[in-house]
């Protein structure tokens, strides 16, 4: 008896892998560049992946590579401002969401914003987020720590002040 995975043709496995990677890369690019630019850059990266399926299948970290392709694509849209979705003042799972959060996130660097959103909004583990961004776990921790520190200051929740 064969499993569903064994029964799939090789091309189908590649399609599923690209689709899974595309979701993670889109989240990371939207976190870095906002909804408009991030979505455009992700679409360009995924288009590149479909055109180069064989190369993607041979890569050790295809998500990190596609993130870099998306970063290059984002340069074309650089004149557009970073716009994150507005958050209404509400509670989600008994946690109050500050409506100032999108503006505070826009004030972070692209790497800090990506780290914070992937880990705290999308629930990625440090290793997974670092892999998507194509950086080491240590670098991710640095961006995450700096981003959270800047958010605390921007939202007036800095313990040092």
PDB file of N, CA and C in Angstrom, residues 67-161:
ATOM      1  N   UNK A  67      12.720  34.811  -0.672  1.00  0.00           N
ATOM      2  CA  UNK A  67      12.602  36.071   0.060  1.00  0.00           C
ATOM      3  C   UNK A  67      13.558  37.098  -0.532  1.00  0.00           C
ATOM      4  N   UNK A  68      14.770  36.666  -0.858  1.00  0.00           N
ATOM      5  CA  UNK A  68      15.752  37.576  -1.479  1.00  0.00           C
ATOM      6  C   UNK A  68      15.280  38.018  -2.865  1.00  0.00           C
ATOM      7  N   UNK A  69      14.690  37.106  -3.631  1.00  0.00           N
ATOM      8  CA  UNK A  69      14.128  37.474  -4.937  1.00  0.00           C
ATOM      9  C   UNK A  69      13.044  38.536  -4.736  1.00  0.00           C
ATOM     10  N   UNK A  70      12.210  38.338  -3.721  1.00  0.00           N
ATOM     11  CA  UNK A  70      11.167  39.312  -3.413  1.00  0.00           C
ATOM     12  C   UNK A  70      11.728  40.647  -2.969  1.00  0.00           C
ATOM     13  N   UNK A  71      12.817  40.625  -2.199  1.00  0.00           N
ATOM     14  CA  UNK A  71      13.459  41.880  -1.792  1.00  0.00           C
ATOM     15  C   UNK A  71      13.937  42.656  -3.013  1.00  0.00           C
ATOM     16  N   UNK A  72      14.517  41.950  -3.956  1.00  0.00           N
ATOM     17  CA  UNK A  72      14.972  42.615  -5.188  1.00  0.00           C
ATOM     18  C   UNK A  72      13.788  43.184  -5.953  1.00  0.00           C
ATOM     19  N   UNK A  73      12.707  42.437  -6.020  1.00  0.00           N
ATOM     20  CA  UNK A  73      11.509  42.907  -6.719  1.00  0.00           C
ATOM     21  C   UNK A  73      10.910  44.121  -6.020  1.00  0.00           C
ATOM     22  N   UNK A  74      11.009  44.173  -4.699  1.00  0.00           N
ATOM     23  CA  UNK A  74      10.424  45.284  -3.939  1.00  0.00           C
ATOM     24  C   UNK A  74      11.097  46.611  -4.264  1.00  0.00           C
ATOM     25  N   UNK A  75      12.333  46.566  -4.729  1.00  0.00           N
ATOM     26  CA  UNK A  75      13.034  47.810  -5.079  1.00  0.00           C
ATOM     27  C   UNK A  75      12.297  48.578  -6.176  1.00  0.00           C
ATOM     28  N   UNK A  76      11.622  47.841  -7.053  1.00  0.00           N
ATOM     29  CA  UNK A  76      10.865  48.498  -8.129  1.00  0.00           C
ATOM     30  C   UNK A  76       9.703  49.322  -7.594  1.00  0.00           C
ATOM     31  N   UNK A  77       9.214  48.944  -6.437  1.00  0.00           N
ATOM     32  CA  UNK A  77       8.037  49.604  -5.868  1.00  0.00           C
ATOM     33  C   UNK A  77       8.414  50.496  -4.691  1.00  0.00           C
ATOM     34  N   UNK A  78       9.667  50.833  -4.571  1.00  0.00           N
ATOM     35  CA  UNK A  78      10.210  51.515  -3.401  1.00  0.00           C
ATOM     36  C   UNK A  78       9.558  52.868  -3.118  1.00  0.00           C
ATOM     37  N   UNK A  79       9.026  53.540  -4.135  1.00  0.00           N
ATOM     38  CA  UNK A  79       8.447  54.860  -3.922  1.00  0.00           C
ATOM     39  C   UNK A  79       7.095  54.796  -3.214  1.00  0.00           C
ATOM     40  N   UNK A  80       6.514  53.610  -3.107  1.00  0.00           N
ATOM     41  CA  UNK A  80       5.236  53.470  -2.408  1.00  0.00           C
ATOM     42  C   UNK A  80       5.491  53.425  -0.901  1.00  0.00           C
ATOM     43  N   UNK A  81       4.670  54.118  -0.118  1.00  0.00           N
ATOM     44  CA  UNK A  81       4.872  54.066   1.336  1.00  0.00           C
ATOM     45  C   UNK A  81       4.458  52.707   1.898  1.00  0.00           C
ATOM     46  N   UNK A  82       5.047  52.354   3.017  1.00  0.00           N
ATOM     47  CA  UNK A  82       4.677  51.115   3.699  1.00  0.00           C
ATOM     48  C   UNK A  82       3.341  51.361   4.381  1.00  0.00           C
ATOM     49  N   UNK A  83       2.377  50.528   4.047  1.00  0.00           N
ATOM     50  CA  UNK A  83       1.049  50.655   4.661  1.00  0.00           C
ATOM     51  C   UNK A  83       0.644  49.301   5.215  1.00  0.00           C
ATOM     52  N   UNK A  84       0.493  49.261   6.506  1.00  0.00           N
ATOM     53  CA  UNK A  84       0.006  48.058   7.160  1.00  0.00           C
ATOM     54  C   UNK A  84      -1.481  48.250   7.435  1.00  0.00           C
ATOM     55  N   UNK A  85      -2.238  47.171   7.492  1.00  0.00           N
ATOM     56  CA  UNK A  85      -3.679  47.315   7.737  1.00  0.00           C
ATOM     57  C   UNK A  85      -3.950  47.981   9.081  1.00  0.00           C
ATOM     58  N   UNK A  86      -5.003  48.787   9.123  1.00  0.00           N
ATOM     59  CA  UNK A  86      -5.400  49.421  10.385  1.00  0.00           C
ATOM     60  C   UNK A  86      -6.018  48.370  11.294  1.00  0.00           C
ATOM     61  N   UNK A  87      -5.825  48.564  12.583  1.00  0.00           N
ATOM     62  CA  UNK A  87      -6.362  47.637  13.569  1.00  0.00           C
ATOM     63  C   UNK A  87      -7.375  48.395  14.420  1.00  0.00           C
ATOM     64  N   UNK A  88      -8.637  47.981  14.407  1.00  0.00           N
ATOM     65  CA  UNK A  88      -9.608  48.649  15.277  1.00  0.00           C
ATOM     66  C   UNK A  88      -9.326  48.298  16.736  1.00  0.00           C
ATOM     67  N   UNK A  89      -9.630  49.221  17.624  1.00  0.00           N
ATOM     68  CA  UNK A  89      -9.454  48.945  19.050  1.00  0.00           C
ATOM     69  C   UNK A  89     -10.418  47.826  19.419  1.00  0.00           C
ATOM     70  N   UNK A  90      -9.882  46.670  19.726  1.00  0.00           N
ATOM     71  CA  UNK A  90     -10.720  45.522  20.043  1.00  0.00           C
ATOM     72  C   UNK A  90      -9.902  44.521  20.839  1.00  0.00           C
ATOM     73  N   UNK A  91     -10.562  43.470  21.233  1.00  0.00           N
ATOM     74  CA  UNK A  91      -9.849  42.398  21.900  1.00  0.00           C
ATOM     75  C   UNK A  91      -9.938  41.143  21.048  1.00  0.00           C
ATOM     76  N   UNK A  92      -8.829  40.450  20.979  1.00  0.00           N
ATOM     77  CA  UNK A  92      -8.770  39.171  20.303  1.00  0.00           C
ATOM     78  C   UNK A  92      -8.201  38.188  21.308  1.00  0.00           C
ATOM     79  N   UNK A  93      -8.965  37.159  21.616  1.00  0.00           N
ATOM     80  CA  UNK A  93      -8.542  36.175  22.620  1.00  0.00           C
ATOM     81  C   UNK A  93      -8.139  36.855  23.923  1.00  0.00           C
ATOM     82  N   UNK A  94      -8.961  37.795  24.382  1.00  0.00           N
ATOM     83  CA  UNK A  94      -8.757  38.514  25.645  1.00  0.00           C
ATOM     84  C   UNK A  94      -7.489  39.365  25.675  1.00  0.00           C
ATOM     85  N   UNK A  95      -6.933  39.715  24.523  1.00  0.00           N
ATOM     86  CA  UNK A  95      -5.764  40.580  24.446  1.00  0.00           C
ATOM     87  C   UNK A  95      -6.195  41.870  23.766  1.00  0.00           C
ATOM     88  N   UNK A  96      -5.968  42.991  24.416  1.00  0.00           N
ATOM     89  CA  UNK A  96      -6.309  44.281  23.832  1.00  0.00           C
ATOM     90  C   UNK A  96      -5.308  44.634  22.747  1.00  0.00           C
ATOM     91  N   UNK A  97      -5.809  44.950  21.565  1.00  0.00           N
ATOM     92  CA  UNK A  97      -4.944  45.338  20.447  1.00  0.00           C
ATOM     93  C   UNK A  97      -4.930  46.859  20.388  1.00  0.00           C
ATOM     94  N   UNK A  98      -3.758  47.430  20.517  1.00  0.00           N
ATOM     95  CA  UNK A  98      -3.601  48.878  20.482  1.00  0.00           C
ATOM     96  C   UNK A  98      -3.730  49.365  19.045  1.00  0.00           C
ATOM     97  N   UNK A  99      -4.640  50.287  18.750  1.00  0.00           N
ATOM     98  CA  UNK A  99      -4.802  50.770  17.378  1.00  0.00           C
ATOM     99  C   UNK A  99      -3.583  51.537  16.859  1.00  0.00           C
ATOM    100  N   UNK A 100      -2.653  51.908  17.748  1.00  0.00           N
ATOM    101  CA  UNK A 100      -1.426  52.594  17.324  1.00  0.00           C
ATOM    102  C   UNK A 100      -0.365  51.624  16.821  1.00  0.00           C
ATOM    103  N   UNK A 101      -0.614  50.329  16.952  1.00  0.00           N
ATOM    104  CA  UNK A 101       0.386  49.324  16.601  1.00  0.00           C
ATOM    105  C   UNK A 101       0.827  49.386  15.137  1.00  0.00           C
ATOM    106  N   UNK A 102      -0.065  49.497  14.142  1.00  0.00           N
ATOM    107  CA  UNK A 102       0.415  49.551  12.753  1.00  0.00           C
ATOM    108  C   UNK A 102       1.372  50.714  12.491  1.00  0.00           C
ATOM    109  N   UNK A 103       1.076  51.864  13.049  1.00  0.00           N
ATOM    110  CA  UNK A 103       1.961  53.024  12.854  1.00  0.00           C
ATOM    111  C   UNK A 103       3.306  52.766  13.532  1.00  0.00           C
ATOM    112  N   UNK A 104       3.285  52.174  14.717  1.00  0.00           N
ATOM    113  CA  UNK A 104       4.531  51.855  15.411  1.00  0.00           C
ATOM    114  C   UNK A 104       5.341  50.822  14.626  1.00  0.00           C
ATOM    115  N   UNK A 105       4.668  49.833  14.051  1.00  0.00           N
ATOM    116  CA  UNK A 105       5.360  48.833  13.243  1.00  0.00           C
ATOM    117  C   UNK A 105       5.999  49.455  12.003  1.00  0.00           C
ATOM    118  N   UNK A 106       5.330  50.437  11.418  1.00  0.00           N
ATOM    119  CA  UNK A 106       5.873  51.108  10.234  1.00  0.00           C
ATOM    120  C   UNK A 106       7.169  51.837  10.551  1.00  0.00           C
ATOM    121  N   UNK A 107       7.373  52.191  11.824  1.00  0.00           N
ATOM    122  CA  UNK A 107       8.587  52.884  12.236  1.00  0.00           C
ATOM    123  C   UNK A 107       9.786  51.974  12.416  1.00  0.00           C
ATOM    124  N   UNK A 108       9.591  50.667  12.356  1.00  0.00           N
ATOM    125  CA  UNK A 108      10.698  49.722  12.507  1.00  0.00           C
ATOM    126  C   UNK A 108      11.408  49.521  11.175  1.00  0.00           C
ATOM    127  N   UNK A 109      12.622  49.008  11.232  1.00  0.00           N
ATOM    128  CA  UNK A 109      13.301  48.630   9.990  1.00  0.00           C
ATOM    129  C   UNK A 109      12.571  47.424   9.405  1.00  0.00           C
ATOM    130  N   UNK A 110      12.797  47.155   8.137  1.00  0.00           N
ATOM    131  CA  UNK A 110      12.124  46.032   7.472  1.00  0.00           C
ATOM    132  C   UNK A 110      12.449  44.712   8.173  1.00  0.00           C
ATOM    133  N   UNK A 111      13.690  44.524   8.566  1.00  0.00           N
ATOM    134  CA  UNK A 111      14.078  43.263   9.230  1.00  0.00           C
ATOM    135  C   UNK A 111      13.439  43.141  10.612  1.00  0.00           C
ATOM    136  N   UNK A 112      13.426  44.257  11.369  1.00  0.00           N
ATOM    137  CA  UNK A 112      12.810  44.215  12.690  1.00  0.00           C
ATOM    138  C   UNK A 112      11.315  43.931  12.569  1.00  0.00           C
ATOM    139  N   UNK A 113      10.650  44.619  11.640  1.00  0.00           N
ATOM    140  CA  UNK A 113       9.215  44.439  11.448  1.00  0.00           C
ATOM    141  C   UNK A 113       8.912  43.003  11.028  1.00  0.00           C
ATOM    142  N   UNK A 114       9.705  42.469  10.110  1.00  0.00           N
ATOM    143  CA  UNK A 114       9.501  41.086   9.659  1.00  0.00           C
ATOM    144  C   UNK A 114       9.659  40.109  10.823  1.00  0.00           C
ATOM    145  N   UNK A 115      10.698  40.288  11.618  1.00  0.00           N
ATOM    146  CA  UNK A 115      10.938  39.393  12.748  1.00  0.00           C
ATOM    147  C   UNK A 115       9.779  39.439  13.735  1.00  0.00           C
ATOM    148  N   UNK A 116       9.351  40.643  14.096  1.00  0.00           N
ATOM    149  CA  UNK A 116       8.269  40.790  15.074  1.00  0.00           C
ATOM    150  C   UNK A 116       6.971  40.185  14.545  1.00  0.00           C
ATOM    151  N   UNK A 117       6.623  40.478  13.303  1.00  0.00           N
ATOM    152  CA  UNK A 117       5.353  39.995  12.755  1.00  0.00           C
ATOM    153  C   UNK A 117       5.370  38.485  12.545  1.00  0.00           C
ATOM    154  N   UNK A 118       6.461  37.945  12.004  1.00  0.00           N
ATOM    155  CA  UNK A 118       6.500  36.500  11.782  1.00  0.00           C
ATOM    156  C   UNK A 118       6.431  35.720  13.090  1.00  0.00           C
ATOM    157  N   UNK A 119       7.167  36.176  14.096  1.00  0.00           N
ATOM    158  CA  UNK A 119       7.222  35.434  15.356  1.00  0.00           C
ATOM    159  C   UNK A 119       5.984  35.688  16.214  1.00  0.00           C
ATOM    160  N   UNK A 120       5.576  36.945  16.369  1.00  0.00           N
ATOM    161  CA  UNK A 120       4.498  37.244  17.308  1.00  0.00           C
ATOM    162  C   UNK A 120       3.104  37.298  16.694  1.00  0.00           C
ATOM    163  N   UNK A 121       2.993  37.603  15.411  1.00  0.00           N
ATOM    164  CA  UNK A 121       1.663  37.634  14.789  1.00  0.00           C
ATOM    165  C   UNK A 121       1.333  36.308  14.104  1.00  0.00           C
ATOM    166  N   UNK A 122       2.325  35.724  13.428  1.00  0.00           N
ATOM    167  CA  UNK A 122       2.066  34.481  12.704  1.00  0.00           C
ATOM    168  C   UNK A 122       2.480  33.238  13.477  1.00  0.00           C
ATOM    169  N   UNK A 123       3.154  33.409  14.607  1.00  0.00           N
ATOM    170  CA  UNK A 123       3.507  32.284  15.463  1.00  0.00           C
ATOM    171  C   UNK A 123       4.630  31.404  14.958  1.00  0.00           C
ATOM    172  N   UNK A 124       5.495  31.925  14.096  1.00  0.00           N
ATOM    173  CA  UNK A 124       6.624  31.140  13.607  1.00  0.00           C
ATOM    174  C   UNK A 124       7.625  30.934  14.731  1.00  0.00           C
ATOM    175  N   UNK A 125       8.274  29.798  14.722  1.00  0.00           N
ATOM    176  CA  UNK A 125       9.385  29.557  15.635  1.00  0.00           C
ATOM    177  C   UNK A 125      10.593  30.350  15.139  1.00  0.00           C
ATOM    178  N   UNK A 126      11.577  30.515  15.998  1.00  0.00           N
ATOM    179  CA  UNK A 126      12.750  31.295  15.615  1.00  0.00           C
ATOM    180  C   UNK A 126      13.485  30.678  14.424  1.00  0.00           C
ATOM    181  N   UNK A 127      13.619  29.373  14.418  1.00  0.00           N
ATOM    182  CA  UNK A 127      14.319  28.706  13.319  1.00  0.00           C
ATOM    183  C   UNK A 127      13.564  28.868  12.010  1.00  0.00           C
ATOM    184  N   UNK A 128      12.249  28.704  12.053  1.00  0.00           N
ATOM    185  CA  UNK A 128      11.436  28.834  10.841  1.00  0.00           C
ATOM    186  C   UNK A 128      11.467  30.263  10.302  1.00  0.00           C
ATOM    187  N   UNK A 129      11.315  31.251  11.184  1.00  0.00           N
ATOM    188  CA  UNK A 129      11.343  32.654  10.754  1.00  0.00           C
ATOM    189  C   UNK A 129      12.716  33.012  10.183  1.00  0.00           C
ATOM    190  N   UNK A 130      13.771  32.561  10.832  1.00  0.00           N
ATOM    191  CA  UNK A 130      15.121  32.833  10.328  1.00  0.00           C
ATOM    192  C   UNK A 130      15.319  32.202   8.957  1.00  0.00           C
ATOM    193  N   UNK A 131      14.792  31.008   8.765  1.00  0.00           N
ATOM    194  CA  UNK A 131      14.907  30.337   7.476  1.00  0.00           C
ATOM    195  C   UNK A 131      14.188  31.088   6.374  1.00  0.00           C
ATOM    196  N   UNK A 132      12.989  31.563   6.667  1.00  0.00           N
ATOM    197  CA  UNK A 132      12.228  32.318   5.663  1.00  0.00           C
ATOM    198  C   UNK A 132      12.957  33.603   5.293  1.00  0.00           C
ATOM    199  N   UNK A 133      13.532  34.269   6.292  1.00  0.00           N
ATOM    200  CA  UNK A 133      14.226  35.530   6.039  1.00  0.00           C
ATOM    201  C   UNK A 133      15.651  35.329   5.520  1.00  0.00           C
ATOM    202  N   UNK A 134      16.130  34.103   5.568  1.00  0.00           N
ATOM    203  CA  UNK A 134      17.471  33.818   5.074  1.00  0.00           C
ATOM    204  C   UNK A 134      18.565  34.379   5.962  1.00  0.00           C
ATOM    205  N   UNK A 135      18.319  34.400   7.275  1.00  0.00           N
ATOM    206  CA  UNK A 135      19.307  34.902   8.228  1.00  0.00           C
ATOM    207  C   UNK A 135      19.504  33.860   9.327  1.00  0.00           C
ATOM    208  N   UNK A 136      20.528  34.041  10.148  1.00  0.00           N
ATOM    209  CA  UNK A 136      20.768  33.102  11.247  1.00  0.00           C
ATOM    210  C   UNK A 136      19.762  33.355  12.376  1.00  0.00           C
ATOM    211  N   UNK A 137      19.598  32.360  13.219  1.00  0.00           N
ATOM    212  CA  UNK A 137      18.706  32.504  14.376  1.00  0.00           C
ATOM    213  C   UNK A 137      19.212  33.617  15.292  1.00  0.00           C
ATOM    214  N   UNK A 138      20.525  33.727  15.428  1.00  0.00           N
ATOM    215  CA  UNK A 138      21.110  34.783  16.253  1.00  0.00           C
ATOM    216  C   UNK A 138      20.752  36.164  15.706  1.00  0.00           C
ATOM    217  N   UNK A 139      20.855  36.341  14.394  1.00  0.00           N
ATOM    218  CA  UNK A 139      20.487  37.628  13.783  1.00  0.00           C
ATOM    219  C   UNK A 139      19.004  37.898  13.965  1.00  0.00           C
ATOM    220  N   UNK A 140      18.185  36.854  13.836  1.00  0.00           N
ATOM    221  CA  UNK A 140      16.741  37.029  14.042  1.00  0.00           C
ATOM    222  C   UNK A 140      16.459  37.494  15.471  1.00  0.00           C
ATOM    223  N   UNK A 141      17.125  36.877  16.443  1.00  0.00           N
ATOM    224  CA  UNK A 141      16.934  37.284  17.843  1.00  0.00           C
ATOM    225  C   UNK A 141      17.294  38.762  18.035  1.00  0.00           C
ATOM    226  N   UNK A 142      18.380  39.196  17.399  1.00  0.00           N
ATOM    227  CA  UNK A 142      18.782  40.602  17.510  1.00  0.00           C
ATOM    228  C   UNK A 142      17.713  41.519  16.924  1.00  0.00           C
ATOM    229  N   UNK A 143      17.220  41.207  15.718  1.00  0.00           N
ATOM    230  CA  UNK A 143      16.191  42.038  15.089  1.00  0.00           C
ATOM    231  C   UNK A 143      14.903  42.024  15.907  1.00  0.00           C
ATOM    232  N   UNK A 144      14.562  40.870  16.438  1.00  0.00           N
ATOM    233  CA  UNK A 144      13.351  40.732  17.244  1.00  0.00           C
ATOM    234  C   UNK A 144      13.464  41.564  18.528  1.00  0.00           C
ATOM    235  N   UNK A 145      14.572  41.453  19.205  1.00  0.00           N
ATOM    236  CA  UNK A 145      14.771  42.213  20.443  1.00  0.00           C
ATOM    237  C   UNK A 145      14.755  43.713  20.214  1.00  0.00           C
ATOM    238  N   UNK A 146      15.458  44.156  19.180  1.00  0.00           N
ATOM    239  CA  UNK A 146      15.477  45.594  18.870  1.00  0.00           C
ATOM    240  C   UNK A 146      14.103  46.080  18.457  1.00  0.00           C
ATOM    241  N   UNK A 147      13.405  45.286  17.650  1.00  0.00           N
ATOM    242  CA  UNK A 147      12.070  45.679  17.207  1.00  0.00           C
ATOM    243  C   UNK A 147      11.106  45.809  18.376  1.00  0.00           C
ATOM    244  N   UNK A 148      11.128  44.838  19.272  1.00  0.00           N
ATOM    245  CA  UNK A 148      10.236  44.893  20.438  1.00  0.00           C
ATOM    246  C   UNK A 148      10.579  46.076  21.344  1.00  0.00           C
ATOM    247  N   UNK A 149      11.869  46.352  21.492  1.00  0.00           N
ATOM    248  CA  UNK A 149      12.283  47.501  22.302  1.00  0.00           C
ATOM    249  C   UNK A 149      11.762  48.808  21.696  1.00  0.00           C
ATOM    250  N   UNK A 150      11.890  48.956  20.357  1.00  0.00           N
ATOM    251  CA  UNK A 150      11.385  50.160  19.684  1.00  0.00           C
ATOM    252  C   UNK A 150       9.863  50.267  19.795  1.00  0.00           C
ATOM    253  N   UNK A 151       9.174  49.139  19.704  1.00  0.00           N
ATOM    254  CA  UNK A 151       7.710  49.159  19.834  1.00  0.00           C
ATOM    255  C   UNK A 151       7.290  49.600  21.230  1.00  0.00           C
ATOM    256  N   UNK A 152       7.982  49.107  22.245  1.00  0.00           N
ATOM    257  CA  UNK A 152       7.644  49.503  23.619  1.00  0.00           C
ATOM    258  C   UNK A 152       7.801  51.014  23.803  1.00  0.00           C
ATOM    259  N   UNK A 153       8.873  51.562  23.263  1.00  0.00           N
ATOM    260  CA  UNK A 153       9.109  53.018  23.360  1.00  0.00           C
ATOM    261  C   UNK A 153       8.030  53.762  22.585  1.00  0.00           C
ATOM    262  N   UNK A 154       7.748  53.321  21.356  1.00  0.00           N
ATOM    263  CA  UNK A 154       6.774  54.015  20.508  1.00  0.00           C
ATOM    264  C   UNK A 154       5.364  53.969  21.102  1.00  0.00           C
ATOM    265  N   UNK A 155       5.048  52.923  21.814  1.00  0.00           N
ATOM    266  CA  UNK A 155       3.714  52.769  22.403  1.00  0.00           C
ATOM    267  C   UNK A 155       3.671  53.267  23.849  1.00  0.00           C
ATOM    268  N   UNK A 156       4.783  53.836  24.326  1.00  0.00           N
ATOM    269  CA  UNK A 156       4.810  54.392  25.682  1.00  0.00           C
ATOM    270  C   UNK A 156       4.805  53.350  26.772  1.00  0.00           C
ATOM    271  N   UNK A 157       5.320  52.172  26.486  1.00  0.00           N
ATOM    272  CA  UNK A 157       5.343  51.105  27.489  1.00  0.00           C
ATOM    273  C   UNK A 157       6.764  50.737  27.871  1.00  0.00           C
ATOM    274  N   UNK A 158       7.686  51.683  27.698  1.00  0.00           N
ATOM    275  CA  UNK A 158       9.086  51.448  28.014  1.00  0.00           C
ATOM    276  C   UNK A 158       9.273  51.459  29.522  1.00  0.00           C
ATOM    277  N   UNK A 159       9.797  50.364  30.064  1.00  0.00           N
ATOM    278  CA  UNK A 159      10.024  50.264  31.500  1.00  0.00           C
ATOM    279  C   UNK A 159      11.149  51.164  31.986  1.00  0.00           C
ATOM    280  N   UNK A 160      12.091  51.503  31.082  1.00  0.00           N
ATOM    281  CA  UNK A 160      13.229  52.321  31.468  1.00  0.00           C
ATOM    282  C   UNK A 160      12.856  53.779  31.665  1.00  0.00           C
ATOM    283  N   UNK A 161      11.762  54.243  30.981  1.00  0.00           N
ATOM    284  CA  UNK A 161      11.421  55.663  31.017  1.00  0.00           C
ATOM    285  C   UNK A 161      10.552  55.999  32.089  1.00  0.00           C
TER     286      UNK A 161
END
